C-alpha cells in the first residue's frame, strides 16, 4: 500500500537546521535500527524518541539538544517508512522544546569535541565522549556503563540529578579511565563469538573455543 511508502530523507531535510556549536548542547547520535544495541540492550529505550523526550524534560535552562540520524540508516534500509522510522518520526523529535535535527553530514568529531554532554542508548559515541573527558549519559546497558564519567539515566528525575552534578563542575580524570580499562582487561575473557572478528583476533579457533567454553563452565560450576 502506498500509505506506508515515503521518503525519510526528504522529511529529515525539511526539518534539519545548522547547529551552533558555540552554545551548550547535548549531542544525540541516533542508533541504526533494528539492531541489538537498542532492541536488546536498550530495554524500553529501544524507542529513541522516549530517550530524547526524557532528555528534553530534564534539560537545563539555556541548553539545546542536537540529534543526528545514523549515516547508514537510509543507506541500508532505504528512505521509505518502516517500523523504526515511521511517518512523522522526525517531526516527533523536532517538535520537542529545544531539540533540533542537524544535517547527517555534520562532522561527528566536531560535535563530540564541542558538546557539553553526549547522550546515547548504548552507542560508541558515549565511549568516545568519555575518552575526550566529556560526560556520557546512557539509557541502556553498554559494555562501558561502569566507566567514570558515564551516567546511567532511566527517567527525567535521574537526568535532572545528573545535570545538577555536571553544572557543579563535574570533571573526568584521565587516570580514572585508565584504571577502569586496566581492571576491565583483568576481568575480561579473550575470545570472539562473531566470525568477522577472526581477522582481528590473535587467537586460533581452537584457543578461542577453549577460552569461551572455560568461561561458560566456570559460570555454571
PDB file of C-alpha atoms in Angstrom:
ATOM      1  CA  UNK A   1       0.000   0.000   0.000  1.00  0.00           C
ATOM      2  CA  UNK A   2       1.269   3.467  -0.874  1.00  0.00           C
ATOM      3  CA  UNK A   3       0.267   4.780   2.546  1.00  0.00           C
ATOM      4  CA  UNK A   4       3.308   3.036   4.035  1.00  0.00           C
ATOM      5  CA  UNK A   5       5.776   4.361   1.472  1.00  0.00           C
ATOM      6  CA  UNK A   6       7.507   7.693   1.641  1.00  0.00           C
ATOM      7  CA  UNK A   7      10.816   9.441   1.788  1.00  0.00           C
ATOM      8  CA  UNK A   8      12.531   9.651   5.169  1.00  0.00           C
ATOM      9  CA  UNK A   9      15.382  11.638   3.703  1.00  0.00           C
ATOM     10  CA  UNK A  10      13.031  14.321   2.424  1.00  0.00           C
ATOM     11  CA  UNK A  11      11.249  14.517   5.787  1.00  0.00           C
ATOM     12  CA  UNK A  12      14.559  14.918   7.595  1.00  0.00           C
ATOM     13  CA  UNK A  13      15.957  17.567   5.252  1.00  0.00           C
ATOM     14  CA  UNK A  14      12.836  19.699   5.697  1.00  0.00           C
ATOM     15  CA  UNK A  15      13.383  19.802   9.450  1.00  0.00           C
ATOM     16  CA  UNK A  16      17.164  19.984   9.849  1.00  0.00           C
ATOM     17  CA  UNK A  17      18.976  23.144  10.972  1.00  0.00           C
ATOM     18  CA  UNK A  18      22.624  24.141  11.000  1.00  0.00           C
ATOM     19  CA  UNK A  19      23.920  23.658  14.572  1.00  0.00           C
ATOM     20  CA  UNK A  20      25.531  26.393  16.622  1.00  0.00           C
ATOM     21  CA  UNK A  21      28.477  24.606  18.223  1.00  0.00           C
ATOM     22  CA  UNK A  22      29.321  27.553  20.468  1.00  0.00           C
ATOM     23  CA  UNK A  23      26.353  27.062  22.791  1.00  0.00           C
ATOM     24  CA  UNK A  24      25.815  24.416  25.441  1.00  0.00           C
ATOM     25  CA  UNK A  25      24.374  21.352  23.786  1.00  0.00           C
ATOM     26  CA  UNK A  26      23.831  17.635  24.188  1.00  0.00           C
ATOM     27  CA  UNK A  27      24.817  15.596  21.166  1.00  0.00           C
ATOM     28  CA  UNK A  28      22.470  12.674  20.469  1.00  0.00           C
ATOM     29  CA  UNK A  29      23.513  10.466  17.539  1.00  0.00           C
ATOM     30  CA  UNK A  30      20.661   8.104  16.696  1.00  0.00           C
ATOM     31  CA  UNK A  31      21.298   4.375  16.538  1.00  0.00           C
ATOM     32  CA  UNK A  32      20.868   2.378  13.379  1.00  0.00           C
ATOM     33  CA  UNK A  33      17.770   0.236  13.827  1.00  0.00           C
ATOM     34  CA  UNK A  34      16.855  -2.582  14.093  1.00  0.00           C
ATOM     35  CA  UNK A  35      19.952  -3.815  15.911  1.00  0.00           C
ATOM     36  CA  UNK A  36      20.766  -5.487  19.238  1.00  0.00           C
ATOM     37  CA  UNK A  37      22.305  -2.230  20.516  1.00  0.00           C
ATOM     38  CA  UNK A  38      18.741  -0.984  21.102  1.00  0.00           C
ATOM     39  CA  UNK A  39      16.387  -3.940  20.565  1.00  0.00           C
ATOM     40  CA  UNK A  40      18.095  -5.928  23.328  1.00  0.00           C
ATOM     41  CA  UNK A  41      20.485  -3.653  25.206  1.00  0.00           C
ATOM     42  CA  UNK A  42      18.236  -0.600  25.157  1.00  0.00           C
ATOM     43  CA  UNK A  43      15.256  -2.043  27.051  1.00  0.00           C
ATOM     44  CA  UNK A  44      12.358   0.465  26.830  1.00  0.00           C
ATOM     45  CA  UNK A  45      14.699   2.972  25.209  1.00  0.00           C
ATOM     46  CA  UNK A  46      14.626   0.905  22.050  1.00  0.00           C
ATOM     47  CA  UNK A  47      12.207   3.782  21.431  1.00  0.00           C
ATOM     48  CA  UNK A  48      14.796   6.504  20.922  1.00  0.00           C
ATOM     49  CA  UNK A  49      12.128   9.194  20.928  1.00  0.00           C
ATOM     50  CA  UNK A  50      11.440   8.225  24.555  1.00  0.00           C
ATOM     51  CA  UNK A  51      15.118   8.839  25.308  1.00  0.00           C
ATOM     52  CA  UNK A  52      15.021  12.266  23.653  1.00  0.00           C
ATOM     53  CA  UNK A  53      11.776  13.216  25.410  1.00  0.00           C
ATOM     54  CA  UNK A  54      13.348  12.266  28.745  1.00  0.00           C
ATOM     55  CA  UNK A  55      16.413  14.371  27.992  1.00  0.00           C
ATOM     56  CA  UNK A  56      14.316  17.337  26.868  1.00  0.00           C
ATOM     57  CA  UNK A  57      12.274  17.220  30.081  1.00  0.00           C
ATOM     58  CA  UNK A  58      15.460  17.278  32.184  1.00  0.00           C
ATOM     59  CA  UNK A  59      17.361  19.815  30.063  1.00  0.00           C
ATOM     60  CA  UNK A  60      18.981  22.725  31.966  1.00  0.00           C
ATOM     61  CA  UNK A  61      17.968  26.239  31.012  1.00  0.00           C
ATOM     62  CA  UNK A  62      19.968  27.601  28.080  1.00  0.00           C
ATOM     63  CA  UNK A  63      20.934  24.173  26.732  1.00  0.00           C
ATOM     64  CA  UNK A  64      19.766  22.553  23.493  1.00  0.00           C
ATOM     65  CA  UNK A  65      19.798  19.024  22.108  1.00  0.00           C
ATOM     66  CA  UNK A  66      21.214  18.250  18.668  1.00  0.00           C
ATOM     67  CA  UNK A  67      20.014  14.978  17.158  1.00  0.00           C
ATOM     68  CA  UNK A  68      21.706  13.427  14.147  1.00  0.00           C
ATOM     69  CA  UNK A  69      20.478  10.446  12.167  1.00  0.00           C
ATOM     70  CA  UNK A  70      22.750   7.429  11.800  1.00  0.00           C
ATOM     71  CA  UNK A  71      24.657   7.660   8.483  1.00  0.00           C
ATOM     72  CA  UNK A  72      23.765   4.116   7.415  1.00  0.00           C
ATOM     73  CA  UNK A  73      20.067   4.210   8.355  1.00  0.00           C
ATOM     74  CA  UNK A  74      18.911   5.315   4.912  1.00  0.00           C
ATOM     75  CA  UNK A  75      21.775   3.588   3.116  1.00  0.00           C
ATOM     76  CA  UNK A  76      20.940   0.083   4.362  1.00  0.00           C
ATOM     77  CA  UNK A  77      17.188   0.315   4.912  1.00  0.00           C
ATOM     78  CA  UNK A  78      16.428   2.786   2.166  1.00  0.00           C
ATOM     79  CA  UNK A  79      14.497   6.035   2.614  1.00  0.00           C
ATOM     80  CA  UNK A  80      10.983   4.541   2.851  1.00  0.00           C
ATOM     81  CA  UNK A  81       8.997   4.432   6.091  1.00  0.00           C
ATOM     82  CA  UNK A  82       9.223   1.304   8.231  1.00  0.00           C
ATOM     83  CA  UNK A  83       8.609   0.240  11.827  1.00  0.00           C
ATOM     84  CA  UNK A  84      11.551   2.095  13.378  1.00  0.00           C
ATOM     85  CA  UNK A  85      11.348   5.237  11.211  1.00  0.00           C
ATOM     86  CA  UNK A  86       7.682   5.703  10.543  1.00  0.00           C
ATOM     87  CA  UNK A  87       5.787   8.628   9.054  1.00  0.00           C
ATOM     88  CA  UNK A  88       6.106  11.535  11.467  1.00  0.00           C
ATOM     89  CA  UNK A  89       9.119  10.077  13.298  1.00  0.00           C
ATOM     90  CA  UNK A  90      11.381  13.061  12.691  1.00  0.00           C
ATOM     91  CA  UNK A  91       8.543  15.524  13.295  1.00  0.00           C
ATOM     92  CA  UNK A  92       8.032  13.967  16.735  1.00  0.00           C
ATOM     93  CA  UNK A  93      11.652  14.775  17.553  1.00  0.00           C
ATOM     94  CA  UNK A  94      11.789  18.264  16.047  1.00  0.00           C
ATOM     95  CA  UNK A  95       8.634  19.462  17.813  1.00  0.00           C
ATOM     96  CA  UNK A  96      10.192  18.943  21.255  1.00  0.00           C
ATOM     97  CA  UNK A  97      11.308  22.098  23.020  1.00  0.00           C
ATOM     98  CA  UNK A  98      14.984  22.952  22.412  1.00  0.00           C
ATOM     99  CA  UNK A  99      15.534  19.798  20.330  1.00  0.00           C
ATOM    100  CA  UNK A 100      16.878  20.121  16.789  1.00  0.00           C
ATOM    101  CA  UNK A 101      17.701  17.756  13.955  1.00  0.00           C
ATOM    102  CA  UNK A 102      21.036  18.567  12.340  1.00  0.00           C
ATOM    103  CA  UNK A 103      22.466  17.588   8.940  1.00  0.00           C
ATOM    104  CA  UNK A 104      23.557  13.978   8.725  1.00  0.00           C
ATOM    105  CA  UNK A 105      26.921  15.050   7.271  1.00  0.00           C
ATOM    106  CA  UNK A 106      27.784  17.286  10.250  1.00  0.00           C
ATOM    107  CA  UNK A 107      31.265  16.285  11.388  1.00  0.00           C
ATOM    108  CA  UNK A 108      30.932  13.831  14.286  1.00  0.00           C
ATOM    109  CA  UNK A 109      34.375  14.652  15.696  1.00  0.00           C
ATOM    110  CA  UNK A 110      33.472  18.329  15.908  1.00  0.00           C
ATOM    111  CA  UNK A 111      30.194  17.508  17.627  1.00  0.00           C
ATOM    112  CA  UNK A 112      31.919  15.240  20.152  1.00  0.00           C
ATOM    113  CA  UNK A 113      34.596  17.842  20.843  1.00  0.00           C
ATOM    114  CA  UNK A 114      32.196  20.768  21.249  1.00  0.00           C
ATOM    115  CA  UNK A 115      29.339  19.032  23.071  1.00  0.00           C
ATOM    116  CA  UNK A 116      28.896  19.591  26.793  1.00  0.00           C
ATOM    117  CA  UNK A 117      27.376  16.111  27.110  1.00  0.00           C
ATOM    118  CA  UNK A 118      26.811  13.152  24.795  1.00  0.00           C
ATOM    119  CA  UNK A 119      23.695  11.005  25.205  1.00  0.00           C
ATOM    120  CA  UNK A 120      23.025   7.601  23.687  1.00  0.00           C
ATOM    121  CA  UNK A 121      21.222   4.361  24.370  1.00  0.00           C
ATOM    122  CA  UNK A 122      24.320   2.177  24.159  1.00  0.00           C
ATOM    123  CA  UNK A 123      26.305   3.638  21.266  1.00  0.00           C
ATOM    124  CA  UNK A 124      30.050   4.005  20.841  1.00  0.00           C
ATOM    125  CA  UNK A 125      29.583   7.796  20.907  1.00  0.00           C
ATOM    126  CA  UNK A 126      29.245   7.560  24.693  1.00  0.00           C
ATOM    127  CA  UNK A 127      32.619   5.834  24.939  1.00  0.00           C
ATOM    128  CA  UNK A 128      34.177   8.344  22.539  1.00  0.00           C
ATOM    129  CA  UNK A 129      32.844  11.121  24.762  1.00  0.00           C
ATOM    130  CA  UNK A 130      34.474   9.884  27.977  1.00  0.00           C
ATOM    131  CA  UNK A 131      37.740   9.364  26.111  1.00  0.00           C
ATOM    132  CA  UNK A 132      37.504  13.088  25.382  1.00  0.00           C
ATOM    133  CA  UNK A 133      36.773  13.641  29.096  1.00  0.00           C
ATOM    134  CA  UNK A 134      33.146  14.534  28.341  1.00  0.00           C
ATOM    135  CA  UNK A 135      30.239  13.163  30.404  1.00  0.00           C
ATOM    136  CA  UNK A 136      28.153  10.492  28.694  1.00  0.00           C
ATOM    137  CA  UNK A 137      24.517   9.762  29.502  1.00  0.00           C
ATOM    138  CA  UNK A 138      23.489   6.203  28.615  1.00  0.00           C
ATOM    139  CA  UNK A 139      19.940   4.874  28.693  1.00  0.00           C
ATOM    140  CA  UNK A 140      20.679   1.207  28.013  1.00  0.00           C
ATOM    141  CA  UNK A 141      23.363  -1.262  29.026  1.00  0.00           C
ATOM    142  CA  UNK A 142      26.581  -0.699  27.046  1.00  0.00           C
ATOM    143  CA  UNK A 143      29.790  -2.524  27.953  1.00  0.00           C
ATOM    144  CA  UNK A 144      31.349   0.723  29.258  1.00  0.00           C
ATOM    145  CA  UNK A 145      28.464   1.684  31.560  1.00  0.00           C
ATOM    146  CA  UNK A 146      30.586   1.457  34.742  1.00  0.00           C
ATOM    147  CA  UNK A 147      33.333   3.748  33.453  1.00  0.00           C
ATOM    148  CA  UNK A 148      33.890   7.009  35.369  1.00  0.00           C
ATOM    149  CA  UNK A 149      32.087   9.828  33.581  1.00  0.00           C
ATOM    150  CA  UNK A 150      29.240   7.592  32.371  1.00  0.00           C
ATOM    151  CA  UNK A 151      25.839   8.256  33.940  1.00  0.00           C
ATOM    152  CA  UNK A 152      23.018   5.742  33.716  1.00  0.00           C
ATOM    153  CA  UNK A 153      19.717   7.541  33.109  1.00  0.00           C
ATOM    154  CA  UNK A 154      16.260   5.977  33.051  1.00  0.00           C
ATOM    155  CA  UNK A 155      13.962   8.855  33.982  1.00  0.00           C
ATOM    156  CA  UNK A 156      13.535  12.619  33.901  1.00  0.00           C
ATOM    157  CA  UNK A 157      14.336  12.777  37.627  1.00  0.00           C
ATOM    158  CA  UNK A 158      17.590  10.871  37.149  1.00  0.00           C
ATOM    159  CA  UNK A 159      18.505  13.155  34.252  1.00  0.00           C
ATOM    160  CA  UNK A 160      17.935  16.290  36.308  1.00  0.00           C
ATOM    161  CA  UNK A 161      20.188  14.975  39.079  1.00  0.00           C
ATOM    162  CA  UNK A 162      22.926  14.260  36.554  1.00  0.00           C
ATOM    163  CA  UNK A 163      22.735  17.777  35.156  1.00  0.00           C
ATOM    164  CA  UNK A 164      22.977  19.234  38.679  1.00  0.00           C
ATOM    165  CA  UNK A 165      26.209  17.248  39.123  1.00  0.00           C
ATOM    166  CA  UNK A 166      27.568  18.369  35.750  1.00  0.00           C
ATOM    167  CA  UNK A 167      26.682  22.019  36.312  1.00  0.00           C
ATOM    168  CA  UNK A 168      28.507  21.937  39.647  1.00  0.00           C
ATOM    169  CA  UNK A 169      31.748  21.412  37.754  1.00  0.00           C
ATOM    170  CA  UNK A 170      31.972  17.636  37.397  1.00  0.00           C
ATOM    171  CA  UNK A 171      35.273  16.585  35.823  1.00  0.00           C
ATOM    172  CA  UNK A 172      36.502  13.286  34.430  1.00  0.00           C
ATOM    173  CA  UNK A 173      40.058  12.379  35.358  1.00  0.00           C
ATOM    174  CA  UNK A 174      42.182  10.589  32.769  1.00  0.00           C
ATOM    175  CA  UNK A 175      43.756   8.394  35.443  1.00  0.00           C
ATOM    176  CA  UNK A 176      40.315   7.070  36.422  1.00  0.00           C
ATOM    177  CA  UNK A 177      39.590   5.972  32.863  1.00  0.00           C
ATOM    178  CA  UNK A 178      42.977   4.248  32.606  1.00  0.00           C
ATOM    179  CA  UNK A 179      42.317   2.476  35.908  1.00  0.00           C
ATOM    180  CA  UNK A 180      38.918   1.353  34.618  1.00  0.00           C
ATOM    181  CA  UNK A 181      40.460  -0.023  31.431  1.00  0.00           C
ATOM    182  CA  UNK A 182      43.151  -1.892  33.376  1.00  0.00           C
ATOM    183  CA  UNK A 183      40.524  -3.525  35.587  1.00  0.00           C
ATOM    184  CA  UNK A 184      38.330  -4.249  32.576  1.00  0.00           C
ATOM    185  CA  UNK A 185      41.252  -6.036  30.934  1.00  0.00           C
ATOM    186  CA  UNK A 186      41.861  -8.158  34.029  1.00  0.00           C
ATOM    187  CA  UNK A 187      38.209  -9.199  34.210  1.00  0.00           C
ATOM    188  CA  UNK A 188      37.778  -9.877  30.506  1.00  0.00           C
ATOM    189  CA  UNK A 189      37.719 -13.152  28.614  1.00  0.00           C
ATOM    190  CA  UNK A 190      39.821 -13.181  25.467  1.00  0.00           C
ATOM    191  CA  UNK A 191      37.685 -14.542  22.676  1.00  0.00           C
ATOM    192  CA  UNK A 192      35.142 -13.762  19.986  1.00  0.00           C
ATOM    193  CA  UNK A 193      31.685 -15.006  19.065  1.00  0.00           C
ATOM    194  CA  UNK A 194      31.287 -13.468  15.609  1.00  0.00           C
ATOM    195  CA  UNK A 195      33.129 -14.817  12.575  1.00  0.00           C
ATOM    196  CA  UNK A 196      34.007 -11.326  11.346  1.00  0.00           C
ATOM    197  CA  UNK A 197      36.200 -10.863  14.441  1.00  0.00           C
ATOM    198  CA  UNK A 198      38.507 -13.717  13.445  1.00  0.00           C
ATOM    199  CA  UNK A 199      40.617 -11.430  11.290  1.00  0.00           C
ATOM    200  CA  UNK A 200      41.468  -9.076  14.175  1.00  0.00           C
ATOM    201  CA  UNK A 201      41.908 -11.718  16.874  1.00  0.00           C
ATOM    202  CA  UNK A 202      45.288 -13.187  17.779  1.00  0.00           C
ATOM    203  CA  UNK A 203      43.607 -16.383  18.939  1.00  0.00           C
ATOM    204  CA  UNK A 204      43.366 -19.521  16.861  1.00  0.00           C
ATOM    205  CA  UNK A 205      39.860 -21.029  16.521  1.00  0.00           C
ATOM    206  CA  UNK A 206      40.883 -23.753  18.986  1.00  0.00           C
ATOM    207  CA  UNK A 207      42.198 -21.257  21.565  1.00  0.00           C
ATOM    208  CA  UNK A 208      39.047 -19.197  21.162  1.00  0.00           C
ATOM    209  CA  UNK A 209      36.815 -22.252  21.718  1.00  0.00           C
ATOM    210  CA  UNK A 210      38.779 -23.254  24.822  1.00  0.00           C
ATOM    211  CA  UNK A 211      38.560 -19.753  26.324  1.00  0.00           C
ATOM    212  CA  UNK A 212      34.824 -19.434  25.731  1.00  0.00           C
ATOM    213  CA  UNK A 213      33.969 -22.947  26.934  1.00  0.00           C
ATOM    214  CA  UNK A 214      36.098 -22.488  30.080  1.00  0.00           C
ATOM    215  CA  UNK A 215      34.304 -19.221  30.886  1.00  0.00           C
ATOM    216  CA  UNK A 216      30.890 -20.857  30.470  1.00  0.00           C
ATOM    217  CA  UNK A 217      31.954 -23.836  32.593  1.00  0.00           C
ATOM    218  CA  UNK A 218      33.211 -21.568  35.400  1.00  0.00           C
ATOM    219  CA  UNK A 219      29.896 -19.696  35.466  1.00  0.00           C
ATOM    220  CA  UNK A 220      27.893 -22.916  35.618  1.00  0.00           C
ATOM    221  CA  UNK A 221      30.041 -24.812  38.094  1.00  0.00           C
TER     222      UNK A 221
END
